[in-house]
Coordinates of C-alpha atoms in Angstrom, one line a residue:
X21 CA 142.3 93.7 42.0
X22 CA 139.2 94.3 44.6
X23 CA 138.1 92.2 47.6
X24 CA 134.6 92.7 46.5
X25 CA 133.2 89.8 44.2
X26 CA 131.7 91.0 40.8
X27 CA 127.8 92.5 41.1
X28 CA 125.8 95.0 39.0
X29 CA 126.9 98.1 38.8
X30 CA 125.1 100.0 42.8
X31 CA 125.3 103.7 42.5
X32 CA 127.8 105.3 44.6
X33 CA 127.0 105.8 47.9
X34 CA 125.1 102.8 48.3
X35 CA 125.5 100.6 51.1
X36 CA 126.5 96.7 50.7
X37 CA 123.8 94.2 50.7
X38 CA 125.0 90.9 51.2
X39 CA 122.3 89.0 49.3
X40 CA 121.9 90.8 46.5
X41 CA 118.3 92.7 47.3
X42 CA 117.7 95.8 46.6
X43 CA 116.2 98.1 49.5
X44 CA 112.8 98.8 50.5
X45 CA 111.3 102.1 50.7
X46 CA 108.8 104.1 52.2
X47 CA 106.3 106.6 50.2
X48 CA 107.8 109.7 50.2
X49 CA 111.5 108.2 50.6
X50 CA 113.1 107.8 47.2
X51 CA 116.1 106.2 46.1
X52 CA 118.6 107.1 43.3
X53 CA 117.9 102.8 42.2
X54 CA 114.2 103.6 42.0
X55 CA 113.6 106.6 39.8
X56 CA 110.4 104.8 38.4
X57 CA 107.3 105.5 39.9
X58 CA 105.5 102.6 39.3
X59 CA 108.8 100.9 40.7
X60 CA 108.4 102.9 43.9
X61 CA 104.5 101.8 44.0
X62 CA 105.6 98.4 44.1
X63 CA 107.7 98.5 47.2
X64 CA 105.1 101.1 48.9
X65 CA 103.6 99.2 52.2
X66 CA 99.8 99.1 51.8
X67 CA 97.7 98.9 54.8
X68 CA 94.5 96.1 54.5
X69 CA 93.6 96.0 58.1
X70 CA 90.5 97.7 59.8
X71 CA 91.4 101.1 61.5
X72 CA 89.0 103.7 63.4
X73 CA 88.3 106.9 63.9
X74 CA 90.5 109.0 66.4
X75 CA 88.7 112.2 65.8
X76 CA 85.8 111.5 68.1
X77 CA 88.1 111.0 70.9
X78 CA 89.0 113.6 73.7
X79 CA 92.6 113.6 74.9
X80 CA 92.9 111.5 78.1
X81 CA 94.4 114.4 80.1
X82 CA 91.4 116.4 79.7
X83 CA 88.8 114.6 81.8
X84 CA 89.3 114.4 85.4
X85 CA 87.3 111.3 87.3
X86 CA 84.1 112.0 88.7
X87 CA 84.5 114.0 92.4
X88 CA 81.3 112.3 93.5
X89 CA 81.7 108.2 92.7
X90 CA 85.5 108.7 92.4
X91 CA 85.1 105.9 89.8
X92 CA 88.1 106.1 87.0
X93 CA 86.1 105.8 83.7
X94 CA 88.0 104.6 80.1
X95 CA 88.6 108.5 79.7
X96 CA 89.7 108.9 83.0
X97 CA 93.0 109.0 84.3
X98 CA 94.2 107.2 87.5
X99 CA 95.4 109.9 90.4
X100 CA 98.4 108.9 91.7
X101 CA 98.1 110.1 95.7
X102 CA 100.3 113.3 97.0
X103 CA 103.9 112.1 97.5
X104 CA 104.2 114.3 100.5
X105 CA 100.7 113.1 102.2
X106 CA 101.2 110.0 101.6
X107 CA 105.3 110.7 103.4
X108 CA 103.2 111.8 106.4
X109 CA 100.7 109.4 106.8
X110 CA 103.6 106.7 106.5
X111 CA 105.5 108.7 109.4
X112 CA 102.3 108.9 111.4
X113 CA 101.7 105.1 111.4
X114 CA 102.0 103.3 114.6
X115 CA 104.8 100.8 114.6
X116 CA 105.7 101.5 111.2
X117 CA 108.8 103.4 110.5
X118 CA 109.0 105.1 106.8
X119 CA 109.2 103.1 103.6
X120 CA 112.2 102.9 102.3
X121 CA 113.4 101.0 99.3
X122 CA 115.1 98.1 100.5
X123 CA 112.6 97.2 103.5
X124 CA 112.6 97.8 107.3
X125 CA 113.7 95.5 109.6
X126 CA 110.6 94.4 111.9
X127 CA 111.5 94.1 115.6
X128 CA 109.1 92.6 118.3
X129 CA 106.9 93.7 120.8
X130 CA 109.4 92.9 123.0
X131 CA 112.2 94.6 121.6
X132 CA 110.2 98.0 121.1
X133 CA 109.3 97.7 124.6
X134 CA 112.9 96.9 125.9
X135 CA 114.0 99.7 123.2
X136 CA 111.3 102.1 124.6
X137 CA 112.6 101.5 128.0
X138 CA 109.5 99.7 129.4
X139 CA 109.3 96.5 130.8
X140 CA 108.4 93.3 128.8
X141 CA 106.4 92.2 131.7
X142 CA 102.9 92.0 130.8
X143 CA 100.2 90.6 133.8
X144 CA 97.4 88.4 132.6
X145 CA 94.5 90.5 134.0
X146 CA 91.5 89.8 135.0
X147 CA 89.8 87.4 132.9
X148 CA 92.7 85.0 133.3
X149 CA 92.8 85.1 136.5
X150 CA 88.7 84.2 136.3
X151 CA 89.3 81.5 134.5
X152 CA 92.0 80.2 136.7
X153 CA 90.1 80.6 140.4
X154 CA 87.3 78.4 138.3
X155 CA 89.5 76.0 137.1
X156 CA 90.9 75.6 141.0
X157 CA 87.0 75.5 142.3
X158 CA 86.6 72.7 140.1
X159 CA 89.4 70.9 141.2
X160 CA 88.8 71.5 145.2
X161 CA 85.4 70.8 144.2
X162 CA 86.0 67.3 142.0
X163 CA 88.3 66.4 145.0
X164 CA 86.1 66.2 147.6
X165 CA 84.2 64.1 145.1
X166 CA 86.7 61.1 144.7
X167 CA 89.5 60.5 142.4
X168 CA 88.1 60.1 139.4
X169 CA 86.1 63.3 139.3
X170 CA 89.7 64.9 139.8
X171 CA 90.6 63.5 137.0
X172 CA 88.4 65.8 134.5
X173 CA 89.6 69.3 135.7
X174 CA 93.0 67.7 136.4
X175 CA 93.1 66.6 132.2
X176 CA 92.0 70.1 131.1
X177 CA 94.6 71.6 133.3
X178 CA 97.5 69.4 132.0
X179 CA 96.4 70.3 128.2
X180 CA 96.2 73.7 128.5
X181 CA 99.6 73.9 130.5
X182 CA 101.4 72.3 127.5
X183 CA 100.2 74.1 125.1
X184 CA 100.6 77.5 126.9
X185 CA 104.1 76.7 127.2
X186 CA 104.7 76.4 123.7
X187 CA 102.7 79.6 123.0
X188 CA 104.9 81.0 125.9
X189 CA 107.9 80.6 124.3
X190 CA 106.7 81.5 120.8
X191 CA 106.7 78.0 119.4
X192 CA 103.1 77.7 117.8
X193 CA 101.4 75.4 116.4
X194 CA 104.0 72.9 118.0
X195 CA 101.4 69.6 117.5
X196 CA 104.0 67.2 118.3
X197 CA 105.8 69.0 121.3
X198 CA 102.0 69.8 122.7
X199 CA 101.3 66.2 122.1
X200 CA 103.8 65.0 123.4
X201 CA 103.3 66.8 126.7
X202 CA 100.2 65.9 127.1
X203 CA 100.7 62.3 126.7
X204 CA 102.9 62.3 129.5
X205 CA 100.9 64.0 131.5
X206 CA 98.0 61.0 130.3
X207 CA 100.9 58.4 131.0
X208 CA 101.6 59.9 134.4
X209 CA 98.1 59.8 135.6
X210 CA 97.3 56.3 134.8
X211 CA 100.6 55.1 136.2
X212 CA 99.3 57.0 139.6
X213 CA 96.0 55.2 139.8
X214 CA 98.1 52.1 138.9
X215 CA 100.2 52.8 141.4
X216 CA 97.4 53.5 144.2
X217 CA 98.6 57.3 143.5
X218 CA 102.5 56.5 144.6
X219 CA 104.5 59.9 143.4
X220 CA 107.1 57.7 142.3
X221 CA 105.1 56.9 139.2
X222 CA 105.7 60.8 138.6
X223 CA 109.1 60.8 138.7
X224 CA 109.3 57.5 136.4
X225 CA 107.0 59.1 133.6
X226 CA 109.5 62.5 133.9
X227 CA 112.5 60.7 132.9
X228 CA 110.8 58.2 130.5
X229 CA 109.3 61.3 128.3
X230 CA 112.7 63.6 129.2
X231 CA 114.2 60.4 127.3
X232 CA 112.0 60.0 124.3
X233 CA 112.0 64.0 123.9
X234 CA 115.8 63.7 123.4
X235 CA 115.4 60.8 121.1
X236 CA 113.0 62.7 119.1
X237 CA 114.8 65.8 118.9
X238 CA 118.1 63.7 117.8
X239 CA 115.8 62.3 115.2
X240 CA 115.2 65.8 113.6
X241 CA 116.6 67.4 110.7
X242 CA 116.4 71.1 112.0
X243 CA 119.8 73.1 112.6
X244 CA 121.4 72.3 116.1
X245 CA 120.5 75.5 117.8
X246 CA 116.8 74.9 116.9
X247 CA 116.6 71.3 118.0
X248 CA 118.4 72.7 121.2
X249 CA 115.7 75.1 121.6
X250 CA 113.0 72.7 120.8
X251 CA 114.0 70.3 123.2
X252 CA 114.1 72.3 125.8
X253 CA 110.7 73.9 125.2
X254 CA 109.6 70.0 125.2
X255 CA 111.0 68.8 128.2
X256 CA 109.7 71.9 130.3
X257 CA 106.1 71.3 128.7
X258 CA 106.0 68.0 129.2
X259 CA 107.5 68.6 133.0
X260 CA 105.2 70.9 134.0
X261 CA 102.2 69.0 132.3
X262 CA 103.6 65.4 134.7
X263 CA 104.3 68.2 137.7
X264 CA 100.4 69.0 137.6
X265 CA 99.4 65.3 138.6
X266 CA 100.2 65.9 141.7
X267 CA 97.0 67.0 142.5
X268 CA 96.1 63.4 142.1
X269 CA 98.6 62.2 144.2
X270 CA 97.8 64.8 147.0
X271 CA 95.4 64.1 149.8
X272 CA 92.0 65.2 149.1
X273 CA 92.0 67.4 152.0
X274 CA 95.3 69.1 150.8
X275 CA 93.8 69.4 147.3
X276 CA 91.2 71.3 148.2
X277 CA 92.6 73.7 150.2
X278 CA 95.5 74.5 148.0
X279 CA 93.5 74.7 144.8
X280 CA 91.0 77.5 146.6
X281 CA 94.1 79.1 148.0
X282 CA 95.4 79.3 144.6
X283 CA 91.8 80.4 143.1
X284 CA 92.1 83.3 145.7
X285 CA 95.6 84.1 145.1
X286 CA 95.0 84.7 141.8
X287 CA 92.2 86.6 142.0
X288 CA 93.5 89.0 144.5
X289 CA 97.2 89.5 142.4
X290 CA 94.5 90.7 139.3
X291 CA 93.5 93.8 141.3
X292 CA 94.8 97.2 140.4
X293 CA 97.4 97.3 142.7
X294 CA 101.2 98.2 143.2
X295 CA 103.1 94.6 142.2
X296 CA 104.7 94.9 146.1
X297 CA 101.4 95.4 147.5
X298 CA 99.2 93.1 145.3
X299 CA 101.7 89.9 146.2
X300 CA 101.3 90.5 150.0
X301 CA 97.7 91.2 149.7
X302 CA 97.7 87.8 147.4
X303 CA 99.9 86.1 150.0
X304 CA 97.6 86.8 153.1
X305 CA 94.2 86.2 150.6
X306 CA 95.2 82.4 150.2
X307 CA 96.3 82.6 153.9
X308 CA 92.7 83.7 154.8
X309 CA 91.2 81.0 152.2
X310 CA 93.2 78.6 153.6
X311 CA 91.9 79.2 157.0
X312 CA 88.4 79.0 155.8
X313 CA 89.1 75.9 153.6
X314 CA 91.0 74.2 156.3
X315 CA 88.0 74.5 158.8
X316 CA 85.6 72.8 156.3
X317 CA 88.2 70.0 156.0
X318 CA 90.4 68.1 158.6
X319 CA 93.3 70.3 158.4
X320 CA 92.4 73.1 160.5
X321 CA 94.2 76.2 161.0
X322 CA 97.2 74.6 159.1
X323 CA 95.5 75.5 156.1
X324 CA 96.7 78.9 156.4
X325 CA 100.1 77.4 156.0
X326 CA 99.6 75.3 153.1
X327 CA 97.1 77.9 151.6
X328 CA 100.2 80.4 151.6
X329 CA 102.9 77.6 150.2
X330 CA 100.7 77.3 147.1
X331 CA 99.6 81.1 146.6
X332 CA 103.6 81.4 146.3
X333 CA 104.4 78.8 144.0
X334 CA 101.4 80.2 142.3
X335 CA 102.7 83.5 141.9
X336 CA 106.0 82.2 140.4
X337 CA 103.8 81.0 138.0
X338 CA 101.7 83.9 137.3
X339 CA 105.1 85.8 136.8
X340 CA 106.4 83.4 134.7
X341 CA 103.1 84.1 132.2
X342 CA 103.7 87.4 132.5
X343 CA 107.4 87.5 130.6
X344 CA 108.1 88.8 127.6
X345 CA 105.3 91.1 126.2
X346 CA 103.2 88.0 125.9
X347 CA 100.0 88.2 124.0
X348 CA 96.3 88.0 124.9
X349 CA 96.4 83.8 123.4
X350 CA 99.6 83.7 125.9
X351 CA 97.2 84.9 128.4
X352 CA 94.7 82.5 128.4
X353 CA 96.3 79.9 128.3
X354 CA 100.1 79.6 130.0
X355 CA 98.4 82.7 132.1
X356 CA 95.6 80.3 133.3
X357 CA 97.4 77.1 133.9
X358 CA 100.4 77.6 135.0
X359 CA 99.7 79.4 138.4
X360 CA 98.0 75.8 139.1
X361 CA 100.7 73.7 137.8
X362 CA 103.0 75.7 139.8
X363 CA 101.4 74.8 143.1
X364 CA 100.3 71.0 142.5
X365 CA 104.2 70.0 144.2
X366 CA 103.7 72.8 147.2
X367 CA 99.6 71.0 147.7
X368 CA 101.5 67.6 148.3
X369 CA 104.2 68.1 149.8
X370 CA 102.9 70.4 152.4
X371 CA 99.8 68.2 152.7
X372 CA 101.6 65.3 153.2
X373 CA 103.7 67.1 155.6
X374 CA 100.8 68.7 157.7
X375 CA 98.5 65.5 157.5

């Protein structure tokens, strides 16, 4: 007895087929089942589709592309570049390190430069400073006007100061931090004129918008350190944005000394100069400009002293813009405001103070 269930006699040799068919073959392959010829023409494959011509066709290797177009034609193949220029050109790239399979890590301006052993301290220059000793004409300029021409140069100032923190710290686009700044700033400047310019209505918007910044950050889905971070970079924005209304509750007199102090200040720390040698030479500019502001006002020769108060909060300011490697946007804006927001609390206190 077999384990095999009764079929036709297969010839030896022959393998198994499970459901009964006999194989297939090939011209040219013959089977001992198929001895028949016009058998074997029955199972020969016949070929009904369209075919063309090969002959005409030169081997693809042969042609090389066109030296002058260097346009790969259909008999053409594509050059693949030198592996070891293309190795050097990768090696030569600035701020690239070689390719490697699984990727390199990118680092920051600010780390290469720490790395590199140079400082991350980067000054706005020139053009910042430009636009900053404008910006303080305007305002010593809008305040000998009256209040409410302050209040045009003093907006522009608070917008650009929030946003240029954000930038500052690397948090862009920010909407609803910048927005939130600035509508404190808004809020603390119409609680001044409602207050017939009383500072306390400074210190009432800080705390109100330190508040709601809190309540907003709690309110956020982020991960703890990055609400952290974000409402810190808030409440400073939104600080120094209320800080710079100030200027409107300063004395006129005092606002338009200080703000040409600051203007000179600024202008004088952008000239090539030793950092030691440009902040005394910046220091005894806004004393000058003071002097010369002062005499035009009722202050006197005590505008040298409040001309030099503000030059140094100023300063702080400008250094402040200057941290960590900070880009050309960073520059024009945290670079241009914040030496002016720095100095609005130095302009009334000290005015108040000399008055």
């Amino acid at each position: 007895m077999t384990d095999q269930p009764n079929r036709p006699h297969q010839p030896p040799h022959q393998p198994y087929d499970p459901y009964g068919q006999q194989p297939q073959a090939w011209p040219g392959q013959g089977y001992q089942g198929h001895e028949d010829p016009q058998a074997a023409q029955q199972y020969t494959q016949q070929w009904q589709g369209q075919t063309w011509e090969t002959q005409n066709h030169r081997s693809v290797s042969a042609q090389a592309p066109d030296p002058e177009t260097a346009i790969l034609t259909p008999q053409s193949p594509a050059r693949r570049p030198d592996a070891p220029a293309a190795a050097d050109a990768g090696a030569s790239a600035p701020g690239y390190g070689p390719a490697t399979v699984g990727g390199n890590t990118r680092v920051t301006d600010a780390q290469r430069a720490r790395t590199e052993g140079r400082s991350p301290i980067i000054e706005p220059g020139l053009q910042p400073a430009a636009l900053t000793a404008l910006l303080g004409l305007l305002l010593a300029g809008a305040a000998a006007v009256g209040t409410y021409a302050l209040l045009v140069p003093l907006v522009i100032l608070q917008a650009v100061t929030a946003a240029g923190w954000f930038r500052l710290n690397g948090m862009w686009p920010a909407r609803q931090g910048i927005a939130l700044g600035f509508a404190g700033a808004l809020a603390a400047d119409a609680a001044l004129l409602a207050s017939d310019r009383s500072p306390s209505a400074i210190l009432g918007t800080l705390g109100v918008w330190v508040l709601l910044a809190l309540v907003l950050q709690l309110r956020s889905h982020a991960d703890p350190d990055e609400r952290m971070y974000g409402l810190m970079a808030t409440v400073a924005a939104s600080a120094l944005a209320i800080v710079a209304g100030g200027y409107l509750a300063a004395a006129a007199d005092a606002v338009t000394v200080g703000s040409v102090a600051v203007a000179v200040a600024v202008l004088a720390r952008a000239l090539p100069l030793p950092t030691p040698a440009s902040v005394v030479v910046s220091l005894l500019a806004a004393a000058g400009a003071g002097i010369a502001a002062g005499s035009v006002t009722d202050l006197g020769t005590s505008g040298a002293l409040l001309g030099a108060g503000a030059a140094a909060c100023a300063l702080i300011g400008h250094r402040v813009a200057s941290y960590d490697y900070p880009s050309r946007f960073v520059h024009f804006t945290a670079g241009v405001a914040l030496p002016l927001a720095a100095a609005a609390p130095a302009v009334y206190v000290l005015g108040r103070a000399l008055a």
